[in-house]
Amino acid sequence: MKRITAIFILILAAAVILAACSEPAHKVKITKIENVNMEKLKKMTGTYVGDNNKVYSIVQSLPGGETVKGIDLSAERIKVTYGLEEGSGISQEQFNKYWFNGKNVDKQNFYYNAIYLALLVPNSKGYSFEIEDTTLDVTRQQVEKELKEEFKDFPDVNDEEAVTKFIDKNKAKLKELASEEYQAFQ
């Protein structure tokens, strides 16, 4: 009986060790629109394209930010390339499930990110987002035109306090603007 118990304990210990080894040590969750930390974003209001670290921090805080492969800030345009980096803690399956789920998540994220970059980075002149074969290029004027048509109280983006209040008041509508049904910047 003691021998059976000892064998059982050894088998159980081996199973636990194998299960622990098969799980990734650090699994990263990719941020979705509904999970964006608005308080963190609002603290970065008034960031300028010349502040590379802050712009990068904003982009990483937006949907899909954990999959940013590169940022180009030349000519005061924010160009973001998304992809899967080795060692990121994100599996190919997780990456594909997030970006290419058949519900146009890529486009929704791009529109959402363009809206928030227009609000938070007042000197940016345009936005470009790219992932595999999908690209969105939009100018600041296009984004602002749509936002001003939608919101009569659209703030001066150089007034950080007004932008923060605007985001608080309109975050649900801003999310809706990026939705598949709306996508105003085409």
PDB file of C-alpha atoms in Angstrom:
ATOM      1  CA  MET A   1       0.000   0.000   0.000  1.00  0.00           C
ATOM      2  CA  LYS A   2       2.850   2.407   0.826  1.00  0.00           C
ATOM      3  CA  ARG A   3       4.454   1.570  -2.482  1.00  0.00           C
ATOM      4  CA  ILE A   4       1.270   2.425  -4.448  1.00  0.00           C
ATOM      5  CA  THR A   5       0.942   5.708  -2.526  1.00  0.00           C
ATOM      6  CA  ALA A   6       4.571   6.624  -3.268  1.00  0.00           C
ATOM      7  CA  ILE A   7       4.133   5.841  -6.984  1.00  0.00           C
ATOM      8  CA  PHE A   8       0.915   7.857  -7.062  1.00  0.00           C
ATOM      9  CA  ILE A   9       2.653  10.849  -5.428  1.00  0.00           C
ATOM     10  CA  LEU A  10       5.551  10.626  -7.919  1.00  0.00           C
ATOM     11  CA  ILE A  11       3.157  10.512 -10.879  1.00  0.00           C
ATOM     12  CA  LEU A  12       1.162  13.431  -9.474  1.00  0.00           C
ATOM     13  CA  ALA A  13       4.334  15.479  -8.889  1.00  0.00           C
ATOM     14  CA  ALA A  14       5.540  14.755 -12.439  1.00  0.00           C
ATOM     15  CA  ALA A  15       2.165  15.819 -13.865  1.00  0.00           C
ATOM     16  CA  VAL A  16       2.237  19.090 -11.904  1.00  0.00           C
ATOM     17  CA  ILE A  17       5.798  19.846 -13.049  1.00  0.00           C
ATOM     18  CA  LEU A  18       4.950  19.102 -16.690  1.00  0.00           C
ATOM     19  CA  ALA A  19       1.835  21.254 -16.533  1.00  0.00           C
ATOM     20  CA  ALA A  20       3.787  24.141 -15.021  1.00  0.00           C
ATOM     21  CA  CYS A  21       6.488  23.884 -17.684  1.00  0.00           C
ATOM     22  CA  SER A  22       4.019  23.837 -20.548  1.00  0.00           C
ATOM     23  CA  GLU A  23       2.345  27.130 -19.531  1.00  0.00           C
ATOM     24  CA  PRO A  24       4.050  30.273 -20.779  1.00  0.00           C
ATOM     25  CA  ALA A  25       5.814  32.007 -17.920  1.00  0.00           C
ATOM     26  CA  HIS A  26       4.568  35.446 -18.943  1.00  0.00           C
ATOM     27  CA  LYS A  27       1.466  35.657 -21.103  1.00  0.00           C
ATOM     28  CA  VAL A  28       0.729  39.152 -22.371  1.00  0.00           C
ATOM     29  CA  LYS A  29      -2.851  40.285 -22.961  1.00  0.00           C
ATOM     30  CA  ILE A  30      -3.386  42.551 -25.940  1.00  0.00           C
ATOM     31  CA  THR A  31      -5.353  45.694 -25.048  1.00  0.00           C
ATOM     32  CA  LYS A  32      -8.828  45.952 -26.541  1.00  0.00           C
ATOM     33  CA  ILE A  33     -10.743  49.199 -26.995  1.00  0.00           C
ATOM     34  CA  GLU A  34     -12.893  48.499 -23.936  1.00  0.00           C
ATOM     35  CA  ASN A  35      -9.797  47.885 -21.775  1.00  0.00           C
ATOM     36  CA  VAL A  36      -7.868  51.082 -22.529  1.00  0.00           C
ATOM     37  CA  ASN A  37      -6.658  52.804 -19.364  1.00  0.00           C
ATOM     38  CA  MET A  38      -8.197  56.244 -19.896  1.00  0.00           C
ATOM     39  CA  GLU A  39      -6.612  57.738 -16.790  1.00  0.00           C
ATOM     40  CA  LYS A  40      -3.142  56.870 -18.085  1.00  0.00           C
ATOM     41  CA  LEU A  41      -3.963  58.270 -21.543  1.00  0.00           C
ATOM     42  CA  LYS A  42      -5.386  61.520 -20.202  1.00  0.00           C
ATOM     43  CA  LYS A  43      -2.148  62.154 -18.295  1.00  0.00           C
ATOM     44  CA  MET A  44      -0.365  62.263 -21.666  1.00  0.00           C
ATOM     45  CA  THR A  45      -2.554  65.035 -23.098  1.00  0.00           C
ATOM     46  CA  GLY A  46      -0.426  67.721 -24.728  1.00  0.00           C
ATOM     47  CA  THR A  47       2.352  65.396 -25.892  1.00  0.00           C
ATOM     48  CA  TYR A  48       4.247  66.588 -28.950  1.00  0.00           C
ATOM     49  CA  VAL A  49       5.571  64.506 -31.828  1.00  0.00           C
ATOM     50  CA  GLY A  50       9.119  65.556 -30.850  1.00  0.00           C
ATOM     51  CA  ASP A  51       8.801  63.661 -27.555  1.00  0.00           C
ATOM     52  CA  ASN A  52       9.384  60.185 -28.974  1.00  0.00           C
ATOM     53  CA  ASN A  53       9.139  58.351 -25.643  1.00  0.00           C
ATOM     54  CA  LYS A  54       5.786  59.880 -24.718  1.00  0.00           C
ATOM     55  CA  VAL A  55       4.315  59.289 -28.186  1.00  0.00           C
ATOM     56  CA  TYR A  56       5.511  55.691 -28.013  1.00  0.00           C
ATOM     57  CA  SER A  57       3.935  55.372 -24.557  1.00  0.00           C
ATOM     58  CA  ILE A  58       0.614  56.675 -25.888  1.00  0.00           C
ATOM     59  CA  VAL A  59       0.663  54.224 -28.801  1.00  0.00           C
ATOM     60  CA  GLN A  60       1.484  51.343 -26.448  1.00  0.00           C
ATOM     61  CA  SER A  61      -1.457  52.344 -24.220  1.00  0.00           C
ATOM     62  CA  LEU A  62      -3.925  52.269 -27.121  1.00  0.00           C
ATOM     63  CA  PRO A  63      -5.606  49.114 -28.489  1.00  0.00           C
ATOM     64  CA  GLY A  64      -3.081  46.648 -29.898  1.00  0.00           C
ATOM     65  CA  GLY A  65      -0.211  48.551 -28.284  1.00  0.00           C
ATOM     66  CA  GLU A  66       1.507  45.386 -27.118  1.00  0.00           C
ATOM     67  CA  THR A  67       2.039  44.440 -30.764  1.00  0.00           C
ATOM     68  CA  VAL A  68       3.742  47.655 -31.909  1.00  0.00           C
ATOM     69  CA  LYS A  69       6.684  46.674 -34.058  1.00  0.00           C
ATOM     70  CA  GLY A  70       7.834  50.185 -34.941  1.00  0.00           C
ATOM     71  CA  ILE A  71       6.986  53.876 -34.901  1.00  0.00           C
ATOM     72  CA  ASP A  72       8.154  56.508 -37.377  1.00  0.00           C
ATOM     73  CA  LEU A  73       7.636  60.152 -36.367  1.00  0.00           C
ATOM     74  CA  SER A  74       9.182  61.849 -39.394  1.00  0.00           C
ATOM     75  CA  ALA A  75       7.467  64.917 -40.866  1.00  0.00           C
ATOM     76  CA  GLU A  76       5.343  65.184 -37.683  1.00  0.00           C
ATOM     77  CA  ARG A  77       3.271  62.200 -38.819  1.00  0.00           C
ATOM     78  CA  ILE A  78       2.769  59.221 -36.525  1.00  0.00           C
ATOM     79  CA  LYS A  79       3.291  56.020 -38.471  1.00  0.00           C
ATOM     80  CA  VAL A  80       2.750  52.806 -36.479  1.00  0.00           C
ATOM     81  CA  THR A  81       3.592  49.345 -37.727  1.00  0.00           C
ATOM     82  CA  TYR A  82       2.095  46.399 -35.851  1.00  0.00           C
ATOM     83  CA  GLY A  83       3.449  42.879 -35.892  1.00  0.00           C
ATOM     84  CA  LEU A  84       4.551  39.991 -33.766  1.00  0.00           C
ATOM     85  CA  GLU A  85       7.935  40.399 -32.122  1.00  0.00           C
ATOM     86  CA  GLU A  86       9.880  37.383 -30.928  1.00  0.00           C
ATOM     87  CA  GLY A  87      10.025  37.261 -27.145  1.00  0.00           C
ATOM     88  CA  SER A  88       6.971  39.498 -26.727  1.00  0.00           C
ATOM     89  CA  GLY A  89       5.049  36.910 -24.737  1.00  0.00           C
ATOM     90  CA  ILE A  90       2.335  36.873 -27.397  1.00  0.00           C
ATOM     91  CA  SER A  91       1.769  33.704 -29.400  1.00  0.00           C
ATOM     92  CA  GLN A  92       1.053  33.700 -33.137  1.00  0.00           C
ATOM     93  CA  GLU A  93      -2.371  32.232 -32.365  1.00  0.00           C
ATOM     94  CA  GLN A  94      -3.148  34.982 -29.850  1.00  0.00           C
ATOM     95  CA  PHE A  95      -1.921  37.661 -32.290  1.00  0.00           C
ATOM     96  CA  ASN A  96      -4.043  36.304 -35.166  1.00  0.00           C
ATOM     97  CA  LYS A  97      -7.099  35.846 -32.951  1.00  0.00           C
ATOM     98  CA  TYR A  98      -6.845  39.461 -31.792  1.00  0.00           C
ATOM     99  CA  TRP A  99      -6.116  41.241 -35.077  1.00  0.00           C
ATOM    100  CA  PHE A 100      -7.766  38.994 -37.665  1.00  0.00           C
ATOM    101  CA  ASN A 101     -10.952  37.706 -36.060  1.00  0.00           C
ATOM    102  CA  GLY A 102     -13.178  38.605 -39.026  1.00  0.00           C
ATOM    103  CA  LYS A 103     -14.753  41.564 -37.192  1.00  0.00           C
ATOM    104  CA  ASN A 104     -12.495  44.300 -38.626  1.00  0.00           C
ATOM    105  CA  VAL A 105     -10.716  44.788 -35.300  1.00  0.00           C
ATOM    106  CA  ASP A 106      -7.726  46.139 -37.197  1.00  0.00           C
ATOM    107  CA  LYS A 107      -9.746  48.967 -38.772  1.00  0.00           C
ATOM    108  CA  GLN A 108     -11.631  49.734 -35.549  1.00  0.00           C
ATOM    109  CA  ASN A 109      -8.359  49.967 -33.628  1.00  0.00           C
ATOM    110  CA  PHE A 110      -6.807  52.166 -36.313  1.00  0.00           C
ATOM    111  CA  TYR A 111      -9.726  54.620 -36.249  1.00  0.00           C
ATOM    112  CA  TYR A 112      -9.835  54.637 -32.457  1.00  0.00           C
ATOM    113  CA  ASN A 113      -6.085  55.207 -32.247  1.00  0.00           C
ATOM    114  CA  ALA A 114      -6.235  58.037 -34.811  1.00  0.00           C
ATOM    115  CA  ILE A 115      -8.965  59.776 -32.783  1.00  0.00           C
ATOM    116  CA  TYR A 116      -6.972  59.620 -29.555  1.00  0.00           C
ATOM    117  CA  LEU A 117      -3.687  60.587 -31.173  1.00  0.00           C
ATOM    118  CA  ALA A 118      -5.441  63.642 -32.677  1.00  0.00           C
ATOM    119  CA  LEU A 119      -6.670  64.595 -29.209  1.00  0.00           C
ATOM    120  CA  LEU A 120      -3.476  63.870 -27.273  1.00  0.00           C
ATOM    121  CA  VAL A 121      -0.746  64.952 -29.722  1.00  0.00           C
ATOM    122  CA  PRO A 122      -1.707  68.465 -30.904  1.00  0.00           C
ATOM    123  CA  ASN A 123       1.154  68.969 -33.382  1.00  0.00           C
ATOM    124  CA  SER A 124       0.732  65.705 -35.264  1.00  0.00           C
ATOM    125  CA  LYS A 125      -0.107  66.175 -38.930  1.00  0.00           C
ATOM    126  CA  GLY A 126      -1.374  62.698 -39.736  1.00  0.00           C
ATOM    127  CA  TYR A 127      -1.517  59.053 -38.816  1.00  0.00           C
ATOM    128  CA  SER A 128      -0.631  55.846 -40.549  1.00  0.00           C
ATOM    129  CA  PHE A 129      -1.304  52.388 -39.165  1.00  0.00           C
ATOM    130  CA  GLU A 130      -0.149  49.194 -40.801  1.00  0.00           C
ATOM    131  CA  ILE A 131      -0.478  45.513 -40.052  1.00  0.00           C
ATOM    132  CA  GLU A 132       0.378  42.939 -42.689  1.00  0.00           C
ATOM    133  CA  ASP A 133      -1.733  43.865 -45.759  1.00  0.00           C
ATOM    134  CA  THR A 134      -3.950  46.426 -44.007  1.00  0.00           C
ATOM    135  CA  THR A 135      -3.083  50.124 -43.897  1.00  0.00           C
ATOM    136  CA  LEU A 136      -4.931  53.249 -42.843  1.00  0.00           C
ATOM    137  CA  ASP A 137      -3.565  56.697 -43.694  1.00  0.00           C
ATOM    138  CA  VAL A 138      -5.492  59.679 -42.426  1.00  0.00           C
ATOM    139  CA  THR A 139      -4.596  63.330 -41.951  1.00  0.00           C
ATOM    140  CA  ARG A 140      -5.194  65.315 -38.800  1.00  0.00           C
ATOM    141  CA  GLN A 141      -7.554  67.550 -40.810  1.00  0.00           C
ATOM    142  CA  GLN A 142      -9.717  64.545 -41.741  1.00  0.00           C
ATOM    143  CA  VAL A 143      -9.953  63.401 -38.122  1.00  0.00           C
ATOM    144  CA  GLU A 144     -10.657  66.873 -36.773  1.00  0.00           C
ATOM    145  CA  LYS A 145     -13.244  67.574 -39.487  1.00  0.00           C
ATOM    146  CA  GLU A 146     -15.256  64.499 -38.493  1.00  0.00           C
ATOM    147  CA  LEU A 147     -14.885  65.184 -34.776  1.00  0.00           C
ATOM    148  CA  LYS A 148     -15.965  68.826 -35.184  1.00  0.00           C
ATOM    149  CA  GLU A 149     -19.011  67.735 -37.181  1.00  0.00           C
ATOM    150  CA  GLU A 150     -19.934  65.180 -34.524  1.00  0.00           C
ATOM    151  CA  PHE A 151     -19.171  67.322 -31.454  1.00  0.00           C
ATOM    152  CA  LYS A 152     -20.201  70.954 -31.295  1.00  0.00           C
ATOM    153  CA  ASP A 153     -18.033  71.308 -28.162  1.00  0.00           C
ATOM    154  CA  PHE A 154     -14.851  69.954 -29.761  1.00  0.00           C
ATOM    155  CA  PRO A 155     -12.003  71.491 -27.738  1.00  0.00           C
ATOM    156  CA  ASP A 156      -8.899  73.363 -28.784  1.00  0.00           C
ATOM    157  CA  VAL A 157      -6.402  70.471 -28.687  1.00  0.00           C
ATOM    158  CA  ASN A 158      -3.762  72.810 -27.220  1.00  0.00           C
ATOM    159  CA  ASP A 159      -5.911  73.247 -24.093  1.00  0.00           C
ATOM    160  CA  GLU A 160      -4.998  70.134 -22.080  1.00  0.00           C
ATOM    161  CA  GLU A 161      -7.713  70.636 -19.459  1.00  0.00           C
ATOM    162  CA  ALA A 162     -10.415  71.042 -22.110  1.00  0.00           C
ATOM    163  CA  VAL A 163      -9.228  67.903 -23.926  1.00  0.00           C
ATOM    164  CA  THR A 164      -9.291  65.894 -20.695  1.00  0.00           C
ATOM    165  CA  LYS A 165     -12.854  67.046 -19.926  1.00  0.00           C
ATOM    166  CA  PHE A 166     -13.893  66.315 -23.515  1.00  0.00           C
ATOM    167  CA  ILE A 167     -12.546  62.753 -23.283  1.00  0.00           C
ATOM    168  CA  ASP A 168     -14.321  62.177 -19.959  1.00  0.00           C
ATOM    169  CA  LYS A 169     -17.610  63.462 -21.346  1.00  0.00           C
ATOM    170  CA  ASN A 170     -17.466  61.708 -24.735  1.00  0.00           C
ATOM    171  CA  LYS A 171     -15.467  58.464 -24.386  1.00  0.00           C
ATOM    172  CA  ALA A 172     -18.479  56.280 -25.281  1.00  0.00           C
ATOM    173  CA  LYS A 173     -19.220  58.297 -28.418  1.00  0.00           C
ATOM    174  CA  LEU A 174     -15.525  58.336 -29.387  1.00  0.00           C
ATOM    175  CA  LYS A 175     -15.544  54.543 -29.126  1.00  0.00           C
ATOM    176  CA  GLU A 176     -18.656  54.428 -31.318  1.00  0.00           C
ATOM    177  CA  LEU A 177     -16.969  56.597 -33.954  1.00  0.00           C
ATOM    178  CA  ALA A 178     -14.333  53.918 -34.398  1.00  0.00           C
ATOM    179  CA  SER A 179     -16.893  51.144 -34.719  1.00  0.00           C
ATOM    180  CA  GLU A 180     -17.305  49.093 -37.840  1.00  0.00           C
ATOM    181  CA  GLU A 181     -20.593  50.787 -38.663  1.00  0.00           C
ATOM    182  CA  TYR A 182     -19.275  54.350 -38.469  1.00  0.00           C
ATOM    183  CA  GLN A 183     -15.648  54.607 -39.588  1.00  0.00           C
ATOM    184  CA  ALA A 184     -15.986  58.191 -40.702  1.00  0.00           C
ATOM    185  CA  PHE A 185     -12.473  58.833 -41.972  1.00  0.00           C
ATOM    186  CA  GLN A 186     -12.592  56.750 -45.149  1.00  0.00           C
TER     187      GLN A 186
END
